[in-house]
Short mmCIF file of C-alpha atoms in Angstrom, two decimals:
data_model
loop_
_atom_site.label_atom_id
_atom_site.label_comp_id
_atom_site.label_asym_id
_atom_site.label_seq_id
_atom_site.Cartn_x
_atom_site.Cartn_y
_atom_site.Cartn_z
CA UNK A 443 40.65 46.10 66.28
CA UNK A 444 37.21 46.32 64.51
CA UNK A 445 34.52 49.08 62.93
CA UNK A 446 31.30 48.13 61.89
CA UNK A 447 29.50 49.27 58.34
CA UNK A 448 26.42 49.73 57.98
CA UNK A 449 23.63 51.17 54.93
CA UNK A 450 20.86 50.55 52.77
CA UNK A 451 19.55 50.14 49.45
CA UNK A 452 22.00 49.89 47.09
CA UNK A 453 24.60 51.05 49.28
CA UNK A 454 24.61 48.29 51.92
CA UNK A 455 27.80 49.44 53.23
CA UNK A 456 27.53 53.01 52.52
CA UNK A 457 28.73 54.39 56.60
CA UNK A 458 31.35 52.99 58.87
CA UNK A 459 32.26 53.90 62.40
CA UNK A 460 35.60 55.01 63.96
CA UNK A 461 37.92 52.21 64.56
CA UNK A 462 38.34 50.75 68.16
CA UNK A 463 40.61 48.29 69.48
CA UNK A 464 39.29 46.07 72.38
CA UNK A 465 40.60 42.92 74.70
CA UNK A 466 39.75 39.21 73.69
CA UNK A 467 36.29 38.70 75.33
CA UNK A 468 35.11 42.19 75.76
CA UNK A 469 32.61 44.40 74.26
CA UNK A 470 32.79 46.66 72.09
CA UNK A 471 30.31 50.07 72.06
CA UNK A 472 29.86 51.56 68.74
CA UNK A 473 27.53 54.48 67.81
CA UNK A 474 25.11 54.09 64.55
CA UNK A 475 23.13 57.31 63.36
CA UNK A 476 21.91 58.78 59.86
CA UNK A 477 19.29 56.13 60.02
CA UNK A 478 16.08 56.93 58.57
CA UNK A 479 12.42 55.75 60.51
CA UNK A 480 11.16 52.78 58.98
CA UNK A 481 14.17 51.18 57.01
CA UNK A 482 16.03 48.13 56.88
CA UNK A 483 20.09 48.09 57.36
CA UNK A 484 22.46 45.79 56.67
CA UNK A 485 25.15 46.38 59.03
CA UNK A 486 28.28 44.04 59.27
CA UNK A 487 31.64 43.87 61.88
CA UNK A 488 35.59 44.76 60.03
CA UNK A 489 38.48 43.29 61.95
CA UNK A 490 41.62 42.17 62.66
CA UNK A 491 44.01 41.67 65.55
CA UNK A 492 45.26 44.45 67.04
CA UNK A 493 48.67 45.70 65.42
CA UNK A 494 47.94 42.96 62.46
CA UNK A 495 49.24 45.00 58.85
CA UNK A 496 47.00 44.42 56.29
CA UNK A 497 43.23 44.86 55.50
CA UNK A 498 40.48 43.88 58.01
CA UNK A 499 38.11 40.88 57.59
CA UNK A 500 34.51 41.09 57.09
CA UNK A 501 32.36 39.13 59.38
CA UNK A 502 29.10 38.11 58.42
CA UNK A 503 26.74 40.57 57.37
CA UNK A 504 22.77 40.46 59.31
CA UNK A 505 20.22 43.55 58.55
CA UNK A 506 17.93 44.68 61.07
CA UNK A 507 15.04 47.60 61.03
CA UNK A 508 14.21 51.11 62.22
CA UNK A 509 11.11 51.85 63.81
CA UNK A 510 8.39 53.95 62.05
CA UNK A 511 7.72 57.65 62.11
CA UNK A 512 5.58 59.10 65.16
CA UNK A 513 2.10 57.98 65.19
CA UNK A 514 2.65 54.67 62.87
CA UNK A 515 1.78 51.44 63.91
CA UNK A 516 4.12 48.76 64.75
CA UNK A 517 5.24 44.91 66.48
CA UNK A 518 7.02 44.28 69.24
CA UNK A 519 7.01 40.53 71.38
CA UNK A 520 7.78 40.18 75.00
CA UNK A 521 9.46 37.06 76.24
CA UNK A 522 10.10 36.65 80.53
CA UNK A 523 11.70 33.67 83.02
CA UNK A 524 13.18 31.30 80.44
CA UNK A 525 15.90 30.15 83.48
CA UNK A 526 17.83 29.02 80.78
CA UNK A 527 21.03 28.95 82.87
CA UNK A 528 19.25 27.03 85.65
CA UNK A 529 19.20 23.97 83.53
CA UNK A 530 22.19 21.49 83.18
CA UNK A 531 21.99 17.72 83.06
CA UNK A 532 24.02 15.00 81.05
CA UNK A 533 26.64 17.25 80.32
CA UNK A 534 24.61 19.29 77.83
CA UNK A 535 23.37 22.73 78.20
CA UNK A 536 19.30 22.45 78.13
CA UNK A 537 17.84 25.87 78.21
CA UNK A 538 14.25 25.56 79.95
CA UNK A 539 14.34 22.70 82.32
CA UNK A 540 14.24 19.61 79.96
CA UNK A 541 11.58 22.71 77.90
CA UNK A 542 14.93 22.96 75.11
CA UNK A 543 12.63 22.14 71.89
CA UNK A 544 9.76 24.87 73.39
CA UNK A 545 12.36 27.87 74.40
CA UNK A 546 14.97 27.03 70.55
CA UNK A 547 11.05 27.60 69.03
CA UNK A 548 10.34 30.42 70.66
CA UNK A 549 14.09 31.90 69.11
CA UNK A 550 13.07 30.50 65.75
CA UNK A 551 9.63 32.04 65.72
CA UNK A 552 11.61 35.80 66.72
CA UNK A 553 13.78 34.81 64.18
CA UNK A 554 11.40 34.26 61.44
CA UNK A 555 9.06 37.51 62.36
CA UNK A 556 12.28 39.34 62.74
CA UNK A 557 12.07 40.16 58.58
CA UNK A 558 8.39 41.34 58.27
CA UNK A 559 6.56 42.21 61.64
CA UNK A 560 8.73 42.35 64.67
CA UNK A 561 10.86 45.67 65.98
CA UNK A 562 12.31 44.39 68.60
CA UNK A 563 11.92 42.52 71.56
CA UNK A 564 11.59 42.70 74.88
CA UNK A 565 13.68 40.07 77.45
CA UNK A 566 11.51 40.23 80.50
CA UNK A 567 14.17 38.55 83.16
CA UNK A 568 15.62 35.46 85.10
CA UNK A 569 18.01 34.59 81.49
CA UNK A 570 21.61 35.14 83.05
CA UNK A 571 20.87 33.69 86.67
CA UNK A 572 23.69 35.11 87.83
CA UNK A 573 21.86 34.27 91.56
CA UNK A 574 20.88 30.70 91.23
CA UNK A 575 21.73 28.70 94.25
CA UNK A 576 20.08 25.54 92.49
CA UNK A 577 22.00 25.92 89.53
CA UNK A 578 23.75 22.72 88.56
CA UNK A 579 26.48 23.40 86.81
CA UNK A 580 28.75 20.89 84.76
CA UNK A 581 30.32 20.49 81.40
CA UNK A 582 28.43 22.42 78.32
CA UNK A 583 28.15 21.37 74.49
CA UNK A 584 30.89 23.95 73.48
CA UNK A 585 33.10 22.13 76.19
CA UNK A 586 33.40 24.76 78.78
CA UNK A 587 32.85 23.91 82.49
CA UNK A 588 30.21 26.19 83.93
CA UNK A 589 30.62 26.85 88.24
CA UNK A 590 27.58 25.77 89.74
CA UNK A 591 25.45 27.81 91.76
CA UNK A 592 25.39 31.66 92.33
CA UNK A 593 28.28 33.67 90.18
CA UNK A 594 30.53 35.30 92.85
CA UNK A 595 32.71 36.72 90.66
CA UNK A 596 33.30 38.96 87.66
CA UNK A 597 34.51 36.21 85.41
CA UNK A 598 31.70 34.08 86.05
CA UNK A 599 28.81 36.53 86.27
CA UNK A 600 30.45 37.71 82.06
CA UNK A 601 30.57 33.81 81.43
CA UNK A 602 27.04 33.49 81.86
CA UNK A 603 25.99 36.54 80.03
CA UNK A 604 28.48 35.63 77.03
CA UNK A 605 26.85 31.97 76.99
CA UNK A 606 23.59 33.11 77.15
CA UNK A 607 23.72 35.80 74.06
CA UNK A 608 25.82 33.18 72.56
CA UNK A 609 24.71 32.50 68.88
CA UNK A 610 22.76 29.25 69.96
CA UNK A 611 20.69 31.20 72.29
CA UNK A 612 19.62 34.51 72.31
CA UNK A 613 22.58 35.70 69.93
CA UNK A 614 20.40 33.59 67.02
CA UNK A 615 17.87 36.49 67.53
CA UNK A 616 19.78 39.99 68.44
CA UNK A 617 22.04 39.82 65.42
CA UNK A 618 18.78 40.82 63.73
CA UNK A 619 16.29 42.36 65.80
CA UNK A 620 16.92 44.75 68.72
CA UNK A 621 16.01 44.16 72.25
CA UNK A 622 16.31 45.94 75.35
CA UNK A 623 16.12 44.11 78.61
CA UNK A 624 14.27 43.86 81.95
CA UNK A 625 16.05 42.47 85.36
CA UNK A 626 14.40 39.12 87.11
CA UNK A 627 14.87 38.26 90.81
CA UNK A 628 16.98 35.20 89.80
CA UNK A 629 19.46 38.48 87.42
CA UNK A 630 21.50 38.73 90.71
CA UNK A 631 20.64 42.59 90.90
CA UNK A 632 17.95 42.66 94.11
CA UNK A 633 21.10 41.34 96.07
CA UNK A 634 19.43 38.34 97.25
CA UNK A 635 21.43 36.15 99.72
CA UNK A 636 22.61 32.88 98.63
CA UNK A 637 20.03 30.50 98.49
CA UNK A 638 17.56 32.40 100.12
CA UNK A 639 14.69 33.79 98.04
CA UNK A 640 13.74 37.48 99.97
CA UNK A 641 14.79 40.87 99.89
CA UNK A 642 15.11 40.90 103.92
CA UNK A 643 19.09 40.04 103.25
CA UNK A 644 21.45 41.27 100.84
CA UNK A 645 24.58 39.75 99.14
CA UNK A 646 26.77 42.58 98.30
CA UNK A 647 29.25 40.06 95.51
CA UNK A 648 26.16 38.35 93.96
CA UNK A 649 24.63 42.06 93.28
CA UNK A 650 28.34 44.20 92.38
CA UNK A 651 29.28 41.66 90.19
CA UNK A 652 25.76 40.88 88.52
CA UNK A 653 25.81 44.68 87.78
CA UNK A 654 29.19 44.54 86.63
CA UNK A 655 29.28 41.93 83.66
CA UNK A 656 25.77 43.71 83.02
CA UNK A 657 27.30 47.20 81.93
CA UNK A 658 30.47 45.21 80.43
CA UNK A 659 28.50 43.33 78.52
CA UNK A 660 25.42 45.62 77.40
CA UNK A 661 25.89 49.47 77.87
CA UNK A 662 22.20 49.73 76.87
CA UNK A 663 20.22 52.11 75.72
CA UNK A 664 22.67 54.99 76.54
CA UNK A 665 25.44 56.21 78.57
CA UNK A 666 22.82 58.17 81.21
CA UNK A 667 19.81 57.33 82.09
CA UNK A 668 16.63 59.01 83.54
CA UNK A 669 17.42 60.99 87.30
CA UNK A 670 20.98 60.17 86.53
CA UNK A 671 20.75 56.41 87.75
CA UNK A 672 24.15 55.54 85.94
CA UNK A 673 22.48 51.64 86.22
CA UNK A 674 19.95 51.39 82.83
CA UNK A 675 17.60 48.97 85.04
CA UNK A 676 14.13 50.60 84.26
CA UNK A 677 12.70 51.20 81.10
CA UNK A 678 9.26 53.30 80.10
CA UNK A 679 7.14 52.73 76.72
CA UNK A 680 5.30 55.66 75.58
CA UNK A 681 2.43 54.05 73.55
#
């Protein structure tokens, strides 16, 4: 059971959400507004188990910013085809193809621009590989056995987008800084057949259940989308 609160100033904590209750593992969708262009919040999670008396527990509080008003200038960075599921060897989860130290200071650099010039970002594709024949698979750091290869099911398409946005990865940078995200070849959603790299075949599971774990996991930017594709895979900047 969990709210978020949110504000700014000297009232960091100033508006809260309604209260939902969710399962163990799943996302939660909550709705922020009375935000002013152009200003930093500091936002934070309340909870506590469901049915639990008492008060709730703060989680750790992160701040991230508006954009400006119409016509002002601002930063954005664009980042495409880390693979970083693609990549397992000795056990240990090495976003990048043996590339780790290049694609954890690319998160530090978002990271550090987060506070003074960045918006938000932009993930350009092929992060959850939820259609990677070649992926290897094994053990992780955190001690969870990943399936190798393509994710043919629900529970393994969410287990790649939960490790991926975990806080070692991605999560280091979207507690912070928006994003919004685009969908690669290897994102499962062009239905490619296992193992083979062309639209001239489909794979019905590899696509349903991509899509799937996608909308679990990230109901992003809104509930309905532009000619009523219910999907959220296309996105337009108006510069």
């Amino acid at each position: 059971t969990l709210f978020v609160e949110y504000g700014s100033g000297e009232n960091p904590y100033e508006y809260e959400t309604a209260v939902q209750t969710v399962s163990a593992g799943k996302s939660a969708k909550f709705k922020i507004d009375q935000l002013s262009p152009d200003q930093t919040y500091t936002y934070r999670v309340q909870c506590k188990p469901a049915g639990q008396r008492g008060p709730f527990a703060p989680r750790s509080s992160h701040t991230s910013a508006t954009l400006p008003s119409e016509n002002e200038t601002f930063s954005f960075a664009y980042a495409t085809d880390s693979h970083a599921y693609a990549q397992w060897a000795q056990n240990e989860f090495k976003p990048g193809g043996g590339t780790d130290a290049s694609f954890a200071l690319l998160l530090k650099n978002f990271e550090n621009l987060a506070a003074d010039t960045l918006k938000f970002f932009v993930i350009g594709g092929d992060w959850v590989m939820t259609n990677c024949h070649n992926c290897k698979g094994g053990i992780a750091d955190d001690g969870v056995s990943y399936p190798t290869g393509d994710a043919l099911s629900l529970d393994v398409a969410e287990q790649r987008y939960t490790k991926i946005f975990s806080p070692k990865l991605y999560g280091s940078v979207t507690k912070k800084l928006p994003f919004v995200y685009v969908l690669g070849n290897h994102d499962g959603e062009q239905g490619f057949t296992t193992g083979i790299e062309t639209c001239e075949s489909d794979s019905p599971t590899i696509k349903a259940v991509s899509e799937q774990a996608r909308l679990a996991m990230f109901q992003n930017p809104a509930n309905t989308y532009r000619n009523g594709d219910p999907l959220g895979r296309y996105y337009k900047l108006e510069a």
